[in-house]
Short mmCIF file of C-alpha atoms in Angstrom, two decimals:
data_model
loop_
_atom_site.label_atom_id
_atom_site.label_comp_id
_atom_site.label_asym_id
_atom_site.label_seq_id
_atom_site.Cartn_x
_atom_site.Cartn_y
_atom_site.Cartn_z
CA MET V 1 -19.42 59.87 7.22
CA ILE V 2 -22.46 59.99 4.94
CA THR V 3 -22.80 57.26 2.33
CA VAL V 4 -25.18 57.24 -0.62
CA GLU V 5 -26.94 54.13 -1.83
CA ILE V 6 -29.12 53.95 -4.93
CA LYS V 7 -31.31 50.89 -5.24
CA ASP V 8 -34.24 49.49 -7.12
CA PHE V 9 -37.03 48.18 -4.89
CA SER V 10 -36.01 44.55 -5.32
CA ALA V 11 -32.51 45.36 -4.02
CA LEU V 12 -33.74 46.87 -0.76
CA THR V 13 -33.32 44.64 2.27
CA VAL V 14 -36.29 44.21 4.57
CA TYR V 15 -34.36 46.24 7.15
CA GLU V 16 -33.82 49.12 4.72
CA LEU V 17 -37.46 49.08 3.69
CA TYR V 18 -38.50 49.08 7.35
CA ASP V 19 -36.21 52.05 8.09
CA ILE V 20 -37.55 53.96 5.05
CA MET V 21 -41.18 53.37 5.99
CA LYS V 22 -40.48 54.22 9.64
CA LEU V 23 -38.80 57.54 8.79
CA ARG V 24 -41.56 58.48 6.35
CA PHE V 25 -44.19 57.68 9.00
CA GLU V 26 -42.37 59.54 11.78
CA VAL V 27 -42.05 62.75 9.77
CA PHE V 28 -45.03 62.85 7.41
CA VAL V 29 -47.67 61.26 9.65
CA MET V 30 -46.58 61.83 13.25
CA GLU V 31 -44.69 65.14 13.01
CA GLN V 32 -46.61 66.84 10.20
CA ARG V 33 -49.95 65.15 10.98
CA CYS V 34 -50.42 64.32 7.31
CA PHE V 35 -52.72 61.33 7.02
CA TYR V 36 -52.45 59.44 3.75
CA LEU V 37 -51.73 55.94 2.49
CA ASP V 38 -47.94 55.90 2.28
CA PRO V 39 -47.53 52.44 0.70
CA ASP V 40 -49.05 53.59 -2.59
CA GLY V 41 -47.75 50.94 -4.97
CA ILE V 42 -45.16 53.28 -6.49
CA ASP V 43 -42.20 52.17 -4.38
CA GLN V 44 -41.95 48.97 -6.41
CA GLU V 45 -41.31 50.90 -9.63
CA SER V 46 -39.08 53.56 -8.07
CA VAL V 47 -35.38 54.12 -7.72
CA HIS V 48 -34.57 54.73 -4.05
CA ILE V 49 -31.89 57.23 -3.05
CA ILE V 50 -30.74 56.54 0.49
CA LEU V 51 -28.31 58.51 2.62
CA LYS V 52 -26.88 56.78 5.67
CA GLU V 53 -24.60 57.77 8.47
CA GLY V 54 -23.08 54.46 9.46
CA GLU V 55 -26.07 52.12 9.39
CA LYS V 56 -28.59 54.85 10.24
CA LEU V 57 -30.92 56.21 7.55
CA VAL V 58 -30.61 60.01 7.56
CA ALA V 59 -32.23 61.08 4.27
CA TYR V 60 -34.30 59.50 1.53
CA ALA V 61 -36.13 60.16 -1.73
CA ARG V 62 -37.58 58.08 -4.52
CA ILE V 63 -37.70 58.82 -8.23
CA PHE V 64 -39.63 57.17 -11.02
CA PRO V 65 -40.24 57.89 -14.71
CA GLU V 66 -43.41 59.66 -15.70
CA GLU V 67 -45.14 58.52 -18.86
CA GLU V 68 -44.43 61.61 -20.92
CA ASP V 69 -41.60 63.78 -22.24
CA GLY V 70 -38.65 62.19 -20.43
CA ALA V 71 -39.76 63.53 -17.06
CA TRP V 72 -39.03 61.80 -13.77
CA HIS V 73 -41.00 62.39 -10.61
CA VAL V 74 -39.30 63.00 -7.26
CA GLY V 75 -41.21 62.00 -4.17
CA ARG V 76 -41.09 61.25 -0.46
CA VAL V 77 -38.16 63.65 -0.01
CA ILE V 78 -37.15 63.52 3.63
CA ALA V 79 -34.20 64.29 5.88
CA ALA V 80 -34.08 63.17 9.50
CA GLN V 81 -32.64 66.56 10.48
CA ARG V 82 -33.71 69.73 8.75
CA GLN V 83 -31.22 72.57 8.16
CA SER V 84 -28.35 70.07 8.27
CA GLY V 85 -27.27 70.04 4.62
CA LEU V 86 -28.66 66.53 4.17
CA GLY V 87 -31.52 67.76 1.98
CA ARG V 88 -29.16 69.46 -0.46
CA LEU V 89 -26.88 66.41 -0.55
CA LEU V 90 -29.89 64.16 -1.13
CA MET V 91 -31.28 66.31 -3.93
CA ASN V 92 -27.86 66.56 -5.61
CA ASN V 93 -27.82 62.78 -5.74
CA VAL V 94 -31.41 62.71 -7.03
CA TYR V 95 -30.33 65.02 -9.87
CA LYS V 96 -27.23 62.94 -10.70
CA GLU V 97 -29.19 59.68 -10.76
CA ALA V 98 -31.96 61.13 -12.92
CA LYS V 99 -29.37 62.53 -15.34
CA LYS V 100 -27.64 59.14 -15.46
CA ARG V 101 -30.99 57.61 -16.40
CA ARG V 102 -31.41 60.20 -19.18
CA ALA V 103 -34.22 62.18 -17.59
CA LYS V 104 -34.90 65.54 -19.22
CA VAL V 105 -36.76 67.13 -16.33
CA LEU V 106 -37.43 66.43 -12.67
CA ARG V 107 -40.90 67.16 -11.27
CA LEU V 108 -42.13 67.17 -7.71
CA GLU V 109 -45.02 68.26 -5.56
CA GLY V 110 -43.33 70.07 -2.71
CA GLN V 111 -44.80 71.30 0.50
CA LEU V 112 -45.27 75.05 0.31
CA GLN V 113 -43.03 75.48 3.38
CA ALA V 114 -40.15 73.85 1.43
CA LYS V 115 -40.61 75.95 -1.74
CA GLY V 116 -37.64 78.21 -0.91
CA PHE V 117 -35.35 75.22 -0.43
CA TYR V 118 -36.31 73.75 -3.79
CA GLU V 119 -35.94 77.13 -5.54
CA LYS V 120 -32.38 77.46 -4.17
CA ILE V 121 -31.42 74.19 -5.83
CA GLY V 122 -32.86 75.04 -9.24
CA TYR V 123 -36.57 74.16 -9.14
CA THR V 124 -39.25 76.55 -10.35
CA VAL V 125 -42.89 76.68 -9.35
CA CYS V 126 -45.28 75.63 -12.11
CA SER V 127 -48.66 75.58 -10.33
CA ALA V 128 -50.81 77.47 -7.92
CA PRO V 129 -50.81 76.10 -4.36
CA PHE V 130 -53.06 73.10 -3.80
CA ASP V 131 -53.97 70.84 -0.90
CA GLU V 132 -52.34 67.43 -0.67
CA ALA V 133 -53.25 65.32 2.37
CA GLY V 134 -54.10 68.44 4.35
CA LEU V 135 -50.93 70.41 3.59
CA PRO V 136 -50.40 73.14 0.98
CA HIS V 137 -48.17 72.03 -1.91
CA VAL V 138 -46.95 73.41 -5.24
CA LYS V 139 -45.82 71.61 -8.36
CA MET V 140 -42.22 72.36 -9.25
CA GLU V 141 -39.75 71.27 -11.90
CA ARG V 142 -36.08 71.42 -12.74
CA LEU V 143 -34.61 70.92 -16.19
CA ILE V 144 -31.66 68.58 -16.50
CA ASP V 145 -28.79 69.86 -18.61
#
């Protein structure tokens, strides 16, 4: 059974933080060969959406408010298994949490290869492709109703 946990940084246990950083490193750095400084100082001001199966981390994202127009930024979106439905479940919970926090729009910088996934769940492209840490990305947004 999949459980959802939503936590501020200070509520994360050291074990949860370790699992989050490990999964992000395994996928973004090792698998996708994307070299960047993952601990970027934003985790401390983010809300962390965590999906677990038992005690195992299976999907994760973070959200944080932007400084303008009620927008929240979605980042570090990751599922341990692609094409499993975890990504959709994760992003549904991202949307619900942002709405609960009175966000007006969600913004993200998605990898170009994931553009179709994000479009299926209501995001629209709002930029030309650009390079981010060696991978093509696009800016996308979704209005919250």
